[in-house]
């Protein structure tokens, strides 16, 4: 089945091209990887294709037709009134360098399923930020700081997740012990 696939090209902190292709995400990734490979200079740069997940949050209620589009990503209702799900995203990096132990992109493609205009804008911003060398230098790796309130909130969330995980594991163990053997 043909899907709408978002393709974003970012260079030096700017989105230079955004298109929506029709096809499978795998075929679109291969097509743009071949395009990027033609521009790639192996002497100066690595060539990398990465697959990752991107969390999408859509305010409920959904617009007509949206559920059919996102159903395959198994959306869940959040307590704060959003449909939350992960979509696959691919990054094709073909003009990049290492600077004092930090990897930096100059040119890249970001490819993902097209969900809606707001998600498109989020992904365009992410692609632009990924290629913005000045922005990358403004927060050196390992020098992020959190306020006491942010740290406390993160610790609380981690404890809640650990408790939830422990409860799920306990339920699984109990269910496993109740099975009857067939004679």
PDB file of C-alpha atoms in Angstrom:
ATOM      1  CA  UNK A   1       0.000   0.000   0.000  1.00  0.00           C
ATOM      2  CA  UNK A   2       1.286   3.440  -0.915  1.00  0.00           C
ATOM      3  CA  UNK A   3       1.699   5.910   1.908  1.00  0.00           C
ATOM      4  CA  UNK A   4       2.494   9.604   2.046  1.00  0.00           C
ATOM      5  CA  UNK A   5       6.153   9.981   2.993  1.00  0.00           C
ATOM      6  CA  UNK A   6       7.675  13.261   4.176  1.00  0.00           C
ATOM      7  CA  UNK A   7      11.167  14.070   2.882  1.00  0.00           C
ATOM      8  CA  UNK A   8      13.037  17.025   4.396  1.00  0.00           C
ATOM      9  CA  UNK A   9      16.440  18.218   3.231  1.00  0.00           C
ATOM     10  CA  UNK A  10      18.327  20.432   5.669  1.00  0.00           C
ATOM     11  CA  UNK A  11      21.625  22.228   5.107  1.00  0.00           C
ATOM     12  CA  UNK A  12      23.565  24.503   7.432  1.00  0.00           C
ATOM     13  CA  UNK A  13      20.692  25.074   9.855  1.00  0.00           C
ATOM     14  CA  UNK A  14      17.975  25.617   7.218  1.00  0.00           C
ATOM     15  CA  UNK A  15      15.359  23.472   5.553  1.00  0.00           C
ATOM     16  CA  UNK A  16      16.066  23.840   1.835  1.00  0.00           C
ATOM     17  CA  UNK A  17      13.443  21.440   0.508  1.00  0.00           C
ATOM     18  CA  UNK A  18      10.382  19.588   1.778  1.00  0.00           C
ATOM     19  CA  UNK A  19       8.371  17.205  -0.381  1.00  0.00           C
ATOM     20  CA  UNK A  20       5.727  14.578   0.198  1.00  0.00           C
ATOM     21  CA  UNK A  21       6.308  11.419  -1.843  1.00  0.00           C
ATOM     22  CA  UNK A  22       3.931   8.513  -2.382  1.00  0.00           C
ATOM     23  CA  UNK A  23       5.181   4.964  -1.845  1.00  0.00           C
ATOM     24  CA  UNK A  24       6.614   2.801   0.888  1.00  0.00           C
ATOM     25  CA  UNK A  25       8.973   4.416   3.353  1.00  0.00           C
ATOM     26  CA  UNK A  26      11.662   1.835   2.564  1.00  0.00           C
ATOM     27  CA  UNK A  27      11.607   2.662  -1.160  1.00  0.00           C
ATOM     28  CA  UNK A  28      11.677   6.420  -0.510  1.00  0.00           C
ATOM     29  CA  UNK A  29      14.629   6.018   1.884  1.00  0.00           C
ATOM     30  CA  UNK A  30      16.535   3.996  -0.729  1.00  0.00           C
ATOM     31  CA  UNK A  31      15.775   6.585  -3.438  1.00  0.00           C
ATOM     32  CA  UNK A  32      17.080   9.492  -1.352  1.00  0.00           C
ATOM     33  CA  UNK A  33      20.041   7.488  -0.076  1.00  0.00           C
ATOM     34  CA  UNK A  34      21.068   6.995  -3.721  1.00  0.00           C
ATOM     35  CA  UNK A  35      20.605  10.745  -4.377  1.00  0.00           C
ATOM     36  CA  UNK A  36      22.705  11.593  -1.318  1.00  0.00           C
ATOM     37  CA  UNK A  37      25.371   9.070  -2.290  1.00  0.00           C
ATOM     38  CA  UNK A  38      25.894  10.935  -5.584  1.00  0.00           C
ATOM     39  CA  UNK A  39      26.682  14.095  -3.580  1.00  0.00           C
ATOM     40  CA  UNK A  40      28.780  12.351  -0.912  1.00  0.00           C
ATOM     41  CA  UNK A  41      32.514  13.070  -0.752  1.00  0.00           C
ATOM     42  CA  UNK A  42      34.074   9.985   0.915  1.00  0.00           C
ATOM     43  CA  UNK A  43      37.345  11.781   1.627  1.00  0.00           C
ATOM     44  CA  UNK A  44      35.654  14.434   3.772  1.00  0.00           C
ATOM     45  CA  UNK A  45      32.605  12.781   5.283  1.00  0.00           C
ATOM     46  CA  UNK A  46      30.932   9.627   6.547  1.00  0.00           C
ATOM     47  CA  UNK A  47      27.793   8.310   4.841  1.00  0.00           C
ATOM     48  CA  UNK A  48      25.230   7.219   7.409  1.00  0.00           C
ATOM     49  CA  UNK A  49      21.626   6.062   7.246  1.00  0.00           C
ATOM     50  CA  UNK A  50      20.022   5.830  10.687  1.00  0.00           C
ATOM     51  CA  UNK A  51      16.584   4.521  11.620  1.00  0.00           C
ATOM     52  CA  UNK A  52      15.011   5.857  14.791  1.00  0.00           C
ATOM     53  CA  UNK A  53      11.599   6.501  16.342  1.00  0.00           C
ATOM     54  CA  UNK A  54       9.888   9.839  16.812  1.00  0.00           C
ATOM     55  CA  UNK A  55       7.108  10.324  19.356  1.00  0.00           C
ATOM     56  CA  UNK A  56       4.021  12.059  17.977  1.00  0.00           C
ATOM     57  CA  UNK A  57       1.335  13.614  20.167  1.00  0.00           C
ATOM     58  CA  UNK A  58      -1.970  14.561  18.523  1.00  0.00           C
ATOM     59  CA  UNK A  59      -4.635  16.410  20.488  1.00  0.00           C
ATOM     60  CA  UNK A  60      -7.851  14.441  20.870  1.00  0.00           C
ATOM     61  CA  UNK A  61     -10.397  14.242  19.355  1.00  0.00           C
ATOM     62  CA  UNK A  62      -8.742  13.279  16.079  1.00  0.00           C
ATOM     63  CA  UNK A  63      -9.858  14.790  12.792  1.00  0.00           C
ATOM     64  CA  UNK A  64     -11.869  12.563  10.444  1.00  0.00           C
ATOM     65  CA  UNK A  65      -9.576  10.108   8.664  1.00  0.00           C
ATOM     66  CA  UNK A  66      -6.674  10.617  11.070  1.00  0.00           C
ATOM     67  CA  UNK A  67      -7.249   7.410  12.994  1.00  0.00           C
ATOM     68  CA  UNK A  68      -7.013   5.274   9.839  1.00  0.00           C
ATOM     69  CA  UNK A  69      -3.686   6.984   9.080  1.00  0.00           C
ATOM     70  CA  UNK A  70      -2.164   6.428  12.531  1.00  0.00           C
ATOM     71  CA  UNK A  71      -3.784   3.116  13.561  1.00  0.00           C
ATOM     72  CA  UNK A  72      -0.797   1.060  12.361  1.00  0.00           C
ATOM     73  CA  UNK A  73       1.429   2.941  14.842  1.00  0.00           C
ATOM     74  CA  UNK A  74      -0.716   1.744  17.784  1.00  0.00           C
ATOM     75  CA  UNK A  75      -1.645   5.072  19.351  1.00  0.00           C
ATOM     76  CA  UNK A  76      -2.412   5.204  23.043  1.00  0.00           C
ATOM     77  CA  UNK A  77      -4.551   7.746  24.848  1.00  0.00           C
ATOM     78  CA  UNK A  78      -2.557   9.835  27.306  1.00  0.00           C
ATOM     79  CA  UNK A  79      -4.095  11.105  30.556  1.00  0.00           C
ATOM     80  CA  UNK A  80      -3.724  14.680  29.290  1.00  0.00           C
ATOM     81  CA  UNK A  81      -5.922  14.107  26.207  1.00  0.00           C
ATOM     82  CA  UNK A  82      -3.494  13.175  23.411  1.00  0.00           C
ATOM     83  CA  UNK A  83      -3.075  10.243  21.068  1.00  0.00           C
ATOM     84  CA  UNK A  84       0.586   9.253  21.554  1.00  0.00           C
ATOM     85  CA  UNK A  85       2.525   6.969  19.203  1.00  0.00           C
ATOM     86  CA  UNK A  86       5.940   6.483  17.599  1.00  0.00           C
ATOM     87  CA  UNK A  87       6.668   6.748  13.892  1.00  0.00           C
ATOM     88  CA  UNK A  88       9.843   5.573  12.185  1.00  0.00           C
ATOM     89  CA  UNK A  89      12.207   8.300  11.002  1.00  0.00           C
ATOM     90  CA  UNK A  90      15.294   7.890   8.864  1.00  0.00           C
ATOM     91  CA  UNK A  91      18.224  10.270   8.756  1.00  0.00           C
ATOM     92  CA  UNK A  92      20.573  10.199   5.785  1.00  0.00           C
ATOM     93  CA  UNK A  93      23.737  12.087   6.661  1.00  0.00           C
ATOM     94  CA  UNK A  94      26.189  12.626   3.801  1.00  0.00           C
ATOM     95  CA  UNK A  95      28.070  15.849   4.638  1.00  0.00           C
ATOM     96  CA  UNK A  96      29.342  15.716   8.217  1.00  0.00           C
ATOM     97  CA  UNK A  97      32.490  15.963  10.312  1.00  0.00           C
ATOM     98  CA  UNK A  98      33.961  15.384  13.754  1.00  0.00           C
ATOM     99  CA  UNK A  99      34.934  18.427  15.788  1.00  0.00           C
ATOM    100  CA  UNK A 100      36.724  17.789  19.103  1.00  0.00           C
ATOM    101  CA  UNK A 101      34.902  14.512  19.638  1.00  0.00           C
ATOM    102  CA  UNK A 102      31.506  15.858  18.571  1.00  0.00           C
ATOM    103  CA  UNK A 103      29.744  14.645  15.430  1.00  0.00           C
ATOM    104  CA  UNK A 104      28.218  17.455  13.337  1.00  0.00           C
ATOM    105  CA  UNK A 105      25.987  17.331  10.261  1.00  0.00           C
ATOM    106  CA  UNK A 106      26.082  19.951   7.530  1.00  0.00           C
ATOM    107  CA  UNK A 107      23.646  18.314   5.092  1.00  0.00           C
ATOM    108  CA  UNK A 108      21.062  15.610   5.646  1.00  0.00           C
ATOM    109  CA  UNK A 109      17.710  14.164   4.674  1.00  0.00           C
ATOM    110  CA  UNK A 110      15.087  13.356   7.279  1.00  0.00           C
ATOM    111  CA  UNK A 111      12.411  10.926   6.057  1.00  0.00           C
ATOM    112  CA  UNK A 112       9.245   9.949   7.944  1.00  0.00           C
ATOM    113  CA  UNK A 113       5.609   9.059   7.338  1.00  0.00           C
ATOM    114  CA  UNK A 114       3.524  12.180   6.667  1.00  0.00           C
ATOM    115  CA  UNK A 115       1.069  12.589   9.558  1.00  0.00           C
ATOM    116  CA  UNK A 116      -0.081  16.223   9.357  1.00  0.00           C
ATOM    117  CA  UNK A 117       1.227  19.780   8.989  1.00  0.00           C
ATOM    118  CA  UNK A 118       2.057  20.238  12.678  1.00  0.00           C
ATOM    119  CA  UNK A 119       4.212  17.077  12.742  1.00  0.00           C
ATOM    120  CA  UNK A 120       5.815  18.182   9.466  1.00  0.00           C
ATOM    121  CA  UNK A 121       6.763  21.510  11.074  1.00  0.00           C
ATOM    122  CA  UNK A 122       8.226  19.747  14.152  1.00  0.00           C
ATOM    123  CA  UNK A 123      10.345  17.492  11.945  1.00  0.00           C
ATOM    124  CA  UNK A 124      11.479  20.436   9.794  1.00  0.00           C
ATOM    125  CA  UNK A 125      12.655  22.206  12.956  1.00  0.00           C
ATOM    126  CA  UNK A 126      14.459  19.062  14.138  1.00  0.00           C
ATOM    127  CA  UNK A 127      16.212  18.694  10.762  1.00  0.00           C
ATOM    128  CA  UNK A 128      17.233  22.362  10.725  1.00  0.00           C
ATOM    129  CA  UNK A 129      18.551  22.117  14.297  1.00  0.00           C
ATOM    130  CA  UNK A 130      20.523  18.967  13.427  1.00  0.00           C
ATOM    131  CA  UNK A 131      22.461  20.847  10.760  1.00  0.00           C
ATOM    132  CA  UNK A 132      22.874  24.114  12.651  1.00  0.00           C
ATOM    133  CA  UNK A 133      26.558  24.071  13.621  1.00  0.00           C
ATOM    134  CA  UNK A 134      26.253  27.214  15.772  1.00  0.00           C
ATOM    135  CA  UNK A 135      23.346  25.757  17.743  1.00  0.00           C
ATOM    136  CA  UNK A 136      25.256  22.506  18.226  1.00  0.00           C
ATOM    137  CA  UNK A 137      28.173  24.454  19.663  1.00  0.00           C
ATOM    138  CA  UNK A 138      26.002  26.442  22.062  1.00  0.00           C
ATOM    139  CA  UNK A 139      25.345  23.351  24.242  1.00  0.00           C
ATOM    140  CA  UNK A 140      28.534  21.291  24.459  1.00  0.00           C
ATOM    141  CA  UNK A 141      28.101  17.586  25.141  1.00  0.00           C
ATOM    142  CA  UNK A 142      28.226  16.765  28.831  1.00  0.00           C
ATOM    143  CA  UNK A 143      27.504  20.312  29.976  1.00  0.00           C
ATOM    144  CA  UNK A 144      23.720  20.236  30.181  1.00  0.00           C
ATOM    145  CA  UNK A 145      22.325  21.287  33.525  1.00  0.00           C
ATOM    146  CA  UNK A 146      19.007  20.718  35.248  1.00  0.00           C
ATOM    147  CA  UNK A 147      17.331  22.736  37.930  1.00  0.00           C
ATOM    148  CA  UNK A 148      16.531  21.003  41.218  1.00  0.00           C
ATOM    149  CA  UNK A 149      12.835  20.976  40.237  1.00  0.00           C
ATOM    150  CA  UNK A 150      13.576  19.372  36.845  1.00  0.00           C
ATOM    151  CA  UNK A 151      15.783  16.753  38.470  1.00  0.00           C
ATOM    152  CA  UNK A 152      13.131  15.968  41.102  1.00  0.00           C
ATOM    153  CA  UNK A 153      10.466  15.613  38.394  1.00  0.00           C
ATOM    154  CA  UNK A 154      12.701  13.268  36.368  1.00  0.00           C
ATOM    155  CA  UNK A 155      13.402  11.149  39.459  1.00  0.00           C
ATOM    156  CA  UNK A 156       9.667  10.955  40.233  1.00  0.00           C
ATOM    157  CA  UNK A 157       8.897   9.833  36.661  1.00  0.00           C
ATOM    158  CA  UNK A 158      11.669   7.224  36.817  1.00  0.00           C
ATOM    159  CA  UNK A 159      10.299   5.845  40.099  1.00  0.00           C
ATOM    160  CA  UNK A 160       6.768   5.653  38.643  1.00  0.00           C
ATOM    161  CA  UNK A 161       8.046   3.809  35.568  1.00  0.00           C
ATOM    162  CA  UNK A 162      10.049   1.404  37.734  1.00  0.00           C
ATOM    163  CA  UNK A 163       6.984   0.719  39.890  1.00  0.00           C
ATOM    164  CA  UNK A 164       4.797   0.143  36.830  1.00  0.00           C
ATOM    165  CA  UNK A 165       7.393  -2.186  35.304  1.00  0.00           C
ATOM    166  CA  UNK A 166       7.702  -4.171  38.551  1.00  0.00           C
ATOM    167  CA  UNK A 167       3.908  -4.536  38.790  1.00  0.00           C
ATOM    168  CA  UNK A 168       3.694  -5.754  35.172  1.00  0.00           C
ATOM    169  CA  UNK A 169       6.485  -8.277  35.748  1.00  0.00           C
ATOM    170  CA  UNK A 170       4.741  -9.547  38.895  1.00  0.00           C
ATOM    171  CA  UNK A 171       1.445  -9.999  36.991  1.00  0.00           C
ATOM    172  CA  UNK A 172       3.265 -11.911  34.236  1.00  0.00           C
ATOM    173  CA  UNK A 173       4.897 -14.227  36.788  1.00  0.00           C
ATOM    174  CA  UNK A 174       1.549 -14.911  38.472  1.00  0.00           C
ATOM    175  CA  UNK A 175      -0.162 -15.646  35.151  1.00  0.00           C
ATOM    176  CA  UNK A 176       2.640 -18.038  34.169  1.00  0.00           C
ATOM    177  CA  UNK A 177       2.134 -20.139  37.326  1.00  0.00           C
ATOM    178  CA  UNK A 178      -1.605 -20.719  36.792  1.00  0.00           C
ATOM    179  CA  UNK A 179      -1.351 -22.693  33.561  1.00  0.00           C
ATOM    180  CA  UNK A 180      -2.631 -26.235  33.715  1.00  0.00           C
ATOM    181  CA  UNK A 181      -0.732 -29.062  32.154  1.00  0.00           C
ATOM    182  CA  UNK A 182      -2.518 -31.011  29.479  1.00  0.00           C
ATOM    183  CA  UNK A 183      -2.578 -34.763  30.028  1.00  0.00           C
TER     184      UNK A 183
END
